[in-house]
CSV table of C-alpha atoms in Angstrom, one decimal:
chain,number,residue,atom,x,y,z
A,1,UNK,CA,-64.5,-204.2,7.1
A,2,UNK,CA,-61.3,-203.0,9.1
A,3,UNK,CA,-61.5,-200.4,12.2
A,4,UNK,CA,-58.6,-198.4,14.0
A,5,UNK,CA,-60.4,-199.3,17.0
A,6,UNK,CA,-63.0,-201.9,18.2
A,7,UNK,CA,-64.6,-201.1,21.5
A,8,UNK,CA,-66.6,-204.0,22.9
A,9,UNK,CA,-69.2,-202.9,25.5
A,10,UNK,CA,-71.5,-200.2,25.0
A,11,UNK,CA,-71.9,-199.0,28.5
A,12,UNK,CA,-70.7,-195.7,29.7
A,13,UNK,CA,-66.9,-196.4,29.6
A,14,UNK,CA,-67.0,-198.1,25.9
A,15,UNK,CA,-69.6,-195.6,25.0
A,16,UNK,CA,-67.8,-192.3,26.0
A,17,UNK,CA,-64.7,-194.2,24.7
A,18,UNK,CA,-66.0,-194.6,21.3
A,19,UNK,CA,-67.0,-191.0,21.1
A,20,UNK,CA,-64.2,-189.7,21.7
A,21,UNK,CA,-62.4,-192.0,19.6
A,22,UNK,CA,-64.6,-191.2,16.6
A,23,UNK,CA,-64.2,-187.1,17.5
A,24,UNK,CA,-60.8,-187.5,16.9
A,25,UNK,CA,-60.5,-189.0,14.1
A,26,UNK,CA,-60.5,-193.1,14.5
A,27,UNK,CA,-62.5,-195.0,12.3
A,28,UNK,CA,-64.7,-196.4,15.2
A,29,UNK,CA,-66.6,-199.7,16.0
A,30,UNK,CA,-68.6,-200.0,18.7
A,31,UNK,CA,-70.4,-203.6,19.7
A,32,UNK,CA,-72.5,-204.8,22.5
A,33,UNK,CA,-73.9,-208.2,23.2
A,34,UNK,CA,-77.4,-206.9,24.5
A,35,UNK,CA,-80.2,-206.2,21.7
A,36,UNK,CA,-81.1,-202.7,23.4
A,37,UNK,CA,-78.3,-200.7,25.1
A,38,UNK,CA,-79.2,-200.0,29.1
A,39,UNK,CA,-81.0,-203.2,29.4
A,40,UNK,CA,-81.1,-204.9,32.1
A,41,UNK,CA,-80.2,-202.5,34.8
A,42,UNK,CA,-77.8,-203.5,37.4
A,43,UNK,CA,-76.9,-200.5,39.2
A,44,UNK,CA,-78.3,-197.9,41.7
A,45,UNK,CA,-78.6,-195.1,39.2
A,46,UNK,CA,-77.5,-192.0,41.4
A,47,UNK,CA,-74.5,-190.0,39.6
A,48,UNK,CA,-73.4,-186.9,41.7
A,49,UNK,CA,-73.4,-183.7,39.9
A,50,UNK,CA,-70.5,-181.9,38.4
A,51,UNK,CA,-69.3,-180.0,41.2
A,52,UNK,CA,-69.1,-183.1,43.9
A,53,UNK,CA,-67.3,-184.9,40.8
A,54,UNK,CA,-64.6,-182.6,40.5
A,55,UNK,CA,-64.0,-182.2,44.2
A,56,UNK,CA,-63.7,-186.1,44.3
A,57,UNK,CA,-61.6,-185.6,41.1
A,58,UNK,CA,-59.9,-182.5,40.9
A,59,UNK,CA,-57.2,-183.2,38.6
A,60,UNK,CA,-59.8,-184.6,35.9
A,61,UNK,CA,-60.5,-183.5,32.6
A,62,UNK,CA,-63.6,-182.1,30.6
A,63,UNK,CA,-66.0,-182.5,33.1
A,64,UNK,CA,-68.4,-179.9,32.4
A,65,UNK,CA,-68.8,-181.4,28.8
A,66,UNK,CA,-68.9,-185.2,30.2
A,67,UNK,CA,-71.5,-184.4,33.0
A,68,UNK,CA,-73.7,-181.4,31.5
A,69,UNK,CA,-76.8,-183.9,32.2
A,70,UNK,CA,-79.9,-183.6,29.9
A,71,UNK,CA,-82.9,-183.0,32.2
A,72,UNK,CA,-85.0,-185.3,30.1
A,73,UNK,CA,-82.4,-188.1,31.5
A,74,UNK,CA,-82.5,-186.9,35.3
A,75,UNK,CA,-85.4,-188.9,37.4
A,76,UNK,CA,-84.9,-186.9,40.6
A,77,UNK,CA,-82.4,-184.1,42.0
A,78,UNK,CA,-80.9,-185.1,45.8
A,79,UNK,CA,-78.8,-183.7,48.1
A,80,UNK,CA,-78.3,-185.8,51.1
A,81,UNK,CA,-77.3,-189.1,51.9
A,82,UNK,CA,-78.4,-190.4,55.0
A,83,UNK,CA,-76.0,-193.4,56.3
A,84,UNK,CA,-77.5,-195.3,59.1
A,85,UNK,CA,-75.6,-197.8,61.3
A,86,UNK,CA,-77.1,-200.9,62.3
A,87,UNK,CA,-78.0,-199.9,65.7
A,88,UNK,CA,-80.0,-196.9,63.3
A,89,UNK,CA,-78.3,-194.2,64.5
A,90,UNK,CA,-78.4,-191.4,61.3
A,91,UNK,CA,-75.2,-189.4,59.9
A,92,UNK,CA,-76.4,-187.2,57.0
A,93,UNK,CA,-74.6,-185.9,54.5
A,94,UNK,CA,-74.8,-183.0,52.4
A,95,UNK,CA,-74.1,-184.3,48.6
A,96,UNK,CA,-75.8,-182.9,45.5
A,97,UNK,CA,-76.8,-185.6,42.9
A,98,UNK,CA,-79.3,-187.1,41.1
A,99,UNK,CA,-80.7,-190.3,40.0
A,100,UNK,CA,-80.8,-191.3,36.4
A,101,UNK,CA,-83.2,-193.1,34.1
A,102,UNK,CA,-80.1,-195.6,33.4
A,103,UNK,CA,-81.5,-197.2,30.6
A,104,UNK,CA,-82.3,-194.2,28.6
A,105,UNK,CA,-78.9,-192.2,29.7
A,106,UNK,CA,-76.9,-195.5,28.8
A,107,UNK,CA,-78.7,-195.1,25.2
A,108,UNK,CA,-78.2,-191.1,24.9
A,109,UNK,CA,-74.3,-191.9,25.6
A,110,UNK,CA,-74.4,-194.7,22.4
A,111,UNK,CA,-75.9,-193.0,20.0
A,112,UNK,CA,-73.6,-189.9,21.3
A,113,UNK,CA,-70.8,-192.0,19.9
A,114,UNK,CA,-72.9,-192.6,16.8
A,115,UNK,CA,-73.0,-189.1,15.9
A,116,UNK,CA,-69.4,-188.6,16.8
A,117,UNK,CA,-68.7,-191.3,13.7
A,118,UNK,CA,-68.6,-194.5,15.3
A,119,UNK,CA,-70.2,-197.0,14.1
A,120,UNK,CA,-72.8,-198.9,16.5
A,121,UNK,CA,-73.7,-203.1,15.9
A,122,UNK,CA,-75.8,-204.8,18.5
A,123,UNK,CA,-76.9,-208.4,20.0
A,124,UNK,CA,-72.5,-209.2,18.5
A,125,UNK,CA,-71.4,-211.3,21.4
A,126,UNK,CA,-66.9,-211.6,21.3
A,127,UNK,CA,-65.9,-215.0,21.5
A,128,UNK,CA,-62.5,-214.3,21.1
A,129,UNK,CA,-59.1,-212.1,19.9
A,130,UNK,CA,-56.7,-213.2,17.2
A,131,UNK,CA,-54.0,-211.3,15.7
A,132,UNK,CA,-56.2,-208.2,15.8
A,133,UNK,CA,-59.5,-209.7,15.3
A,134,UNK,CA,-62.5,-210.0,17.3
A,135,UNK,CA,-63.8,-212.9,17.1
A,136,UNK,CA,-67.8,-212.3,17.2
A,137,UNK,CA,-71.2,-214.6,16.9
A,138,UNK,CA,-71.8,-212.2,13.3
A,139,UNK,CA,-68.4,-212.6,12.2
A,140,UNK,CA,-64.8,-211.1,12.5
A,141,UNK,CA,-63.9,-208.0,12.9
A,142,UNK,CA,-59.9,-206.3,12.5
A,143,UNK,CA,-58.9,-203.6,14.5
A,144,UNK,CA,-55.8,-201.9,15.0
A,145,UNK,CA,-57.1,-201.2,18.4
A,146,UNK,CA,-58.9,-203.3,20.8
A,147,UNK,CA,-60.9,-201.7,23.8
A,148,UNK,CA,-62.5,-203.7,26.4
A,149,UNK,CA,-65.5,-202.3,28.4
A,150,UNK,CA,-67.0,-205.3,28.8
A,151,UNK,CA,-68.0,-205.1,32.3
A,152,UNK,CA,-66.1,-206.9,35.5
A,153,UNK,CA,-66.2,-210.3,34.2
A,154,UNK,CA,-63.7,-208.7,31.1
A,155,UNK,CA,-63.4,-211.5,28.2
A,156,UNK,CA,-61.3,-209.1,26.5
A,157,UNK,CA,-58.9,-208.7,29.7
A,158,UNK,CA,-58.9,-212.2,30.0
A,159,UNK,CA,-57.8,-213.4,26.1
A,160,UNK,CA,-55.1,-210.7,26.2
A,161,UNK,CA,-53.3,-211.7,29.3
A,162,UNK,CA,-54.5,-208.6,31.7
A,163,UNK,CA,-55.8,-209.0,34.9
A,164,UNK,CA,-59.9,-208.7,35.6
A,165,UNK,CA,-60.8,-207.5,39.4
A,166,UNK,CA,-60.2,-209.8,42.0
A,167,UNK,CA,-63.2,-209.2,44.0
A,168,UNK,CA,-66.6,-208.6,42.8
A,169,UNK,CA,-69.4,-207.7,45.2
A,170,UNK,CA,-72.9,-209.6,44.0
A,171,UNK,CA,-75.5,-207.0,43.9
A,172,UNK,CA,-79.4,-207.1,43.7
A,173,UNK,CA,-81.6,-204.3,43.2
A,174,UNK,CA,-85.3,-203.6,42.4
A,175,UNK,CA,-87.5,-200.4,41.1
A,176,UNK,CA,-90.6,-199.9,43.0
A,177,UNK,CA,-93.7,-197.6,42.8
A,178,UNK,CA,-94.1,-195.2,45.3
A,179,UNK,CA,-93.7,-191.9,47.1
A,180,UNK,CA,-90.0,-191.0,48.4
A,181,UNK,CA,-88.4,-188.2,50.2
A,182,UNK,CA,-85.1,-186.8,48.2
A,183,UNK,CA,-82.8,-188.2,51.0
A,184,UNK,CA,-80.8,-191.2,49.8
A,185,UNK,CA,-80.3,-193.7,52.2
A,186,UNK,CA,-77.5,-196.4,53.1
A,187,UNK,CA,-78.2,-198.7,55.9
A,188,UNK,CA,-75.4,-201.1,57.2
A,189,UNK,CA,-75.4,-204.4,59.3
A,190,UNK,CA,-77.0,-207.6,59.0
A,191,UNK,CA,-79.4,-206.0,56.3
A,192,UNK,CA,-76.0,-206.5,54.3
A,193,UNK,CA,-73.3,-207.9,55.1
A,194,UNK,CA,-70.3,-206.5,54.5
A,195,UNK,CA,-72.0,-204.0,52.4
A,196,UNK,CA,-74.9,-202.0,52.5
A,197,UNK,CA,-78.0,-201.6,51.5
A,198,UNK,CA,-79.5,-198.6,49.7
A,199,UNK,CA,-82.7,-196.5,48.9
A,200,UNK,CA,-82.0,-194.0,46.1
A,201,UNK,CA,-85.5,-192.2,45.7
A,202,UNK,CA,-87.3,-191.9,41.7
A,203,UNK,CA,-89.6,-189.7,40.2
A,204,UNK,CA,-92.1,-191.9,40.8
A,205,UNK,CA,-90.6,-194.2,42.8
A,206,UNK,CA,-87.2,-195.5,44.1
A,207,UNK,CA,-84.6,-197.7,43.0
A,208,UNK,CA,-83.7,-200.3,46.3
A,209,UNK,CA,-81.0,-203.0,46.4
A,210,UNK,CA,-78.2,-204.0,48.5
A,211,UNK,CA,-74.2,-205.4,47.8
A,212,UNK,CA,-72.9,-208.0,50.0
A,213,UNK,CA,-69.1,-209.0,50.5
A,214,UNK,CA,-69.8,-213.0,48.8
A,215,UNK,CA,-67.5,-214.5,52.1
A,216,UNK,CA,-69.2,-212.7,55.1
A,217,UNK,CA,-73.5,-213.6,53.4
A,218,UNK,CA,-74.9,-217.1,54.0
A,219,UNK,CA,-78.4,-216.0,52.8
A,220,UNK,CA,-79.8,-215.8,48.7
A,221,UNK,CA,-79.6,-211.9,48.0
A,222,UNK,CA,-83.3,-212.2,47.2
A,223,UNK,CA,-84.3,-213.5,50.5
A,224,UNK,CA,-82.1,-210.4,51.8
A,225,UNK,CA,-84.0,-208.3,49.8
A,226,UNK,CA,-87.2,-209.2,50.6
A,227,UNK,CA,-86.6,-209.0,54.2
A,228,UNK,CA,-85.0,-205.0,53.7
A,229,UNK,CA,-88.0,-204.0,52.0
A,230,UNK,CA,-90.6,-205.6,54.7
A,231,UNK,CA,-88.6,-204.1,57.7
A,232,UNK,CA,-87.1,-200.6,56.4
A,233,UNK,CA,-89.7,-199.6,53.5
A,234,UNK,CA,-92.7,-199.3,54.1
A,235,UNK,CA,-93.8,-196.3,51.6
A,236,UNK,CA,-93.8,-198.1,48.2
A,237,UNK,CA,-97.2,-199.5,46.3
A,238,UNK,CA,-95.4,-202.0,44.3
A,239,UNK,CA,-92.0,-204.2,42.8
A,240,UNK,CA,-92.1,-202.9,39.1
A,241,UNK,CA,-88.5,-205.0,38.4
A,242,UNK,CA,-86.1,-206.8,40.0
A,243,UNK,CA,-82.5,-207.4,38.6
A,244,UNK,CA,-78.7,-208.1,39.6
A,245,UNK,CA,-74.9,-208.0,39.0
A,246,UNK,CA,-71.4,-207.6,40.2
A,247,UNK,CA,-69.5,-204.3,41.5
A,248,UNK,CA,-66.0,-204.5,41.4
A,249,UNK,CA,-64.7,-203.6,44.7
A,250,UNK,CA,-61.0,-204.4,44.6
A,251,UNK,CA,-59.4,-201.2,43.6
A,252,UNK,CA,-58.1,-201.0,39.6
A,253,UNK,CA,-56.0,-204.0,38.1
A,254,UNK,CA,-52.4,-203.6,37.9
A,255,UNK,CA,-51.9,-203.0,34.1
A,256,UNK,CA,-54.5,-201.6,31.6
A,257,UNK,CA,-52.7,-201.4,28.5
A,258,UNK,CA,-50.8,-204.6,26.7
A,259,UNK,CA,-50.1,-204.4,23.1
A,260,UNK,CA,-52.7,-203.0,21.3
A,261,UNK,CA,-55.5,-203.4,24.1
A,262,UNK,CA,-57.0,-201.0,26.5
A,263,UNK,CA,-59.0,-201.6,29.3
A,264,UNK,CA,-61.6,-199.4,30.6
A,265,UNK,CA,-64.6,-199.0,33.1
A,266,UNK,CA,-65.5,-202.3,35.1
A,267,UNK,CA,-63.2,-203.9,33.5
A,268,UNK,CA,-60.6,-202.4,34.5
A,269,UNK,CA,-61.8,-201.8,38.4
A,270,UNK,CA,-62.8,-197.9,37.3
A,271,UNK,CA,-65.2,-198.0,40.4
A,272,UNK,CA,-64.8,-195.8,44.3
A,273,UNK,CA,-64.6,-199.1,46.2
A,274,UNK,CA,-66.0,-197.7,49.4
A,275,UNK,CA,-69.4,-197.1,47.5
A,276,UNK,CA,-69.7,-199.2,44.2
A,277,UNK,CA,-70.2,-195.6,42.6
A,278,UNK,CA,-68.7,-196.2,38.6
A,279,UNK,CA,-70.4,-193.7,36.3
A,280,UNK,CA,-67.8,-190.9,36.7
A,281,UNK,CA,-64.9,-192.7,36.7
A,282,UNK,CA,-66.1,-194.6,33.6
A,283,UNK,CA,-66.9,-191.8,31.6
A,284,UNK,CA,-63.7,-189.6,33.1
A,285,UNK,CA,-61.3,-192.8,32.1
A,286,UNK,CA,-63.3,-193.1,28.3
A,287,UNK,CA,-62.9,-189.7,27.9
A,288,UNK,CA,-59.3,-190.2,28.0
A,289,UNK,CA,-59.0,-193.5,26.4
A,290,UNK,CA,-60.6,-192.0,23.1
A,291,UNK,CA,-58.7,-189.4,23.1
A,292,UNK,CA,-55.6,-190.8,23.4
A,293,UNK,CA,-56.4,-193.2,20.9
A,294,UNK,CA,-57.5,-190.4,18.1
A,295,UNK,CA,-54.0,-189.0,19.2
A,296,UNK,CA,-52.2,-192.4,18.2
A,297,UNK,CA,-54.2,-192.8,15.0
A,298,UNK,CA,-52.9,-189.6,14.1
A,299,UNK,CA,-49.6,-188.6,15.4
A,300,UNK,CA,-48.3,-192.2,17.0
A,301,UNK,CA,-49.1,-191.3,20.6
A,302,UNK,CA,-47.7,-193.9,22.6
A,303,UNK,CA,-51.0,-196.2,23.8
A,304,UNK,CA,-49.5,-196.3,27.1
A,305,UNK,CA,-50.4,-192.8,27.6
A,306,UNK,CA,-53.7,-193.6,28.2
A,307,UNK,CA,-52.4,-195.7,31.5
A,308,UNK,CA,-50.1,-192.9,33.0
A,309,UNK,CA,-53.2,-190.4,32.0
A,310,UNK,CA,-56.4,-191.8,34.0
A,311,UNK,CA,-53.7,-193.0,36.9
A,312,UNK,CA,-52.7,-188.9,36.8
A,313,UNK,CA,-56.4,-188.1,36.9
A,314,UNK,CA,-58.4,-190.7,39.0
A,315,UNK,CA,-55.8,-192.8,40.4
A,316,UNK,CA,-55.2,-191.1,43.7
A,317,UNK,CA,-58.8,-191.1,45.0
A,318,UNK,CA,-59.8,-194.3,43.3
A,319,UNK,CA,-56.4,-196.1,45.8
A,320,UNK,CA,-57.8,-194.0,48.7
A,321,UNK,CA,-60.9,-195.4,48.3
A,322,UNK,CA,-59.7,-198.8,47.7
A,323,UNK,CA,-57.4,-198.4,51.1
A,324,UNK,CA,-60.9,-197.4,53.4
A,325,UNK,CA,-62.4,-200.4,51.6
A,326,UNK,CA,-60.0,-202.3,53.4
A,327,UNK,CA,-60.0,-201.2,56.3
A,328,UNK,CA,-63.8,-201.6,56.5
A,329,UNK,CA,-63.8,-205.0,55.5
A,330,UNK,CA,-61.8,-205.7,59.1
A,331,UNK,CA,-64.9,-204.1,61.1
A,332,UNK,CA,-67.5,-206.1,59.0
A,333,UNK,CA,-65.3,-209.4,59.1
A,334,UNK,CA,-65.6,-209.0,62.6
A,335,UNK,CA,-69.5,-207.4,62.9
A,336,UNK,CA,-68.2,-204.2,64.8
A,337,UNK,CA,-68.8,-201.4,62.5
A,338,UNK,CA,-71.2,-199.8,64.9
A,339,UNK,CA,-68.0,-198.4,66.7
A,340,UNK,CA,-66.1,-196.8,63.7
A,341,UNK,CA,-69.1,-195.4,62.7
A,342,UNK,CA,-69.5,-193.5,65.8
A,343,UNK,CA,-65.6,-192.6,65.9
A,344,UNK,CA,-65.9,-191.5,62.2
A,345,UNK,CA,-68.9,-189.5,63.1
A,346,UNK,CA,-69.9,-186.7,60.1
A,347,UNK,CA,-66.9,-185.7,59.2
A,348,UNK,CA,-65.3,-188.7,58.9
A,349,UNK,CA,-68.0,-190.7,56.2
A,350,UNK,CA,-68.0,-187.6,54.6
A,351,UNK,CA,-64.2,-187.9,53.5
A,352,UNK,CA,-64.9,-191.4,53.1
A,353,UNK,CA,-67.7,-190.6,50.2
A,354,UNK,CA,-65.6,-188.5,49.0
A,355,UNK,CA,-62.8,-190.5,48.4
A,356,UNK,CA,-60.6,-188.2,51.0
A,357,UNK,CA,-59.4,-191.0,53.2
A,358,UNK,CA,-60.0,-191.1,56.9
A,359,UNK,CA,-57.6,-188.5,58.1
A,360,UNK,CA,-60.5,-186.8,60.4
A,361,UNK,CA,-62.5,-188.6,62.6
A,362,UNK,CA,-65.1,-187.6,65.1
């Protein structure tokens, strides 16, 4: 069967792309290699609220429709991020958001795409691209446009000659049962060399994990997490689940459109490099991608308009985040993160969290 667009990967970026492509009249196929959407969990599950997202990405459109999150998808609302230095100094930032039931959230996005008219096929593994065809373990699918929303190791990008994110931060997380305050905690220093450890509260426990820089870490992630739990987390009853993954932290790839191929989400480096947050950008860029595909099918709008539009909407904050991360990497490398945190103070770190650079220190 031939489609206007085939979207590879049913995470937030791919599902949002598929939804808006279908809504705008494109015959859309959404495929995913997993048997179940959203499983296994591979992230911290935190999403800023709409006002915070608007503050970070003021040029982005459609935020109300994208981030009007159903209450049943929210695990716990939060209003404070506590950034804790290697020596234990705390910097509390007012920042509203919530932890998600991420597997349920991802499923909702995928089936929103189905409700919009997209066709969803699971347990379909892309094995190659050839002349507008996606080769898979379940046969060949023909598409006028192919979207790679298949994560930081994107095969679609590689097969089409586009770049993939050059710097990936390995992460590990666990879900624990217990009673936690509504405060998000981020720990810097030896607990997570070159990155940070987190405690993100949920309704009946917490999502706890850490991400590191590969070149600065000499210990297995499992050992680091075990040590972090033992030394810093005293409120949990049991570990319910453990998983891991990789987060792009090198900024966006140079080019996200080539001929009939478009790249979106983690595959494109659509992540805030300073904190690894990717859900808002994935959905913002997915919406842009889907709408441009619809306009291309209906009105011959060039696909390159997708690149122009996402860079207009989120490019500057993502570049600031990438530059800030590079500066932080210097301090991490020389093990001097304590002093910069003191110099930055709450205002400086608040600017960093909101992708506004380090123009205000102290």
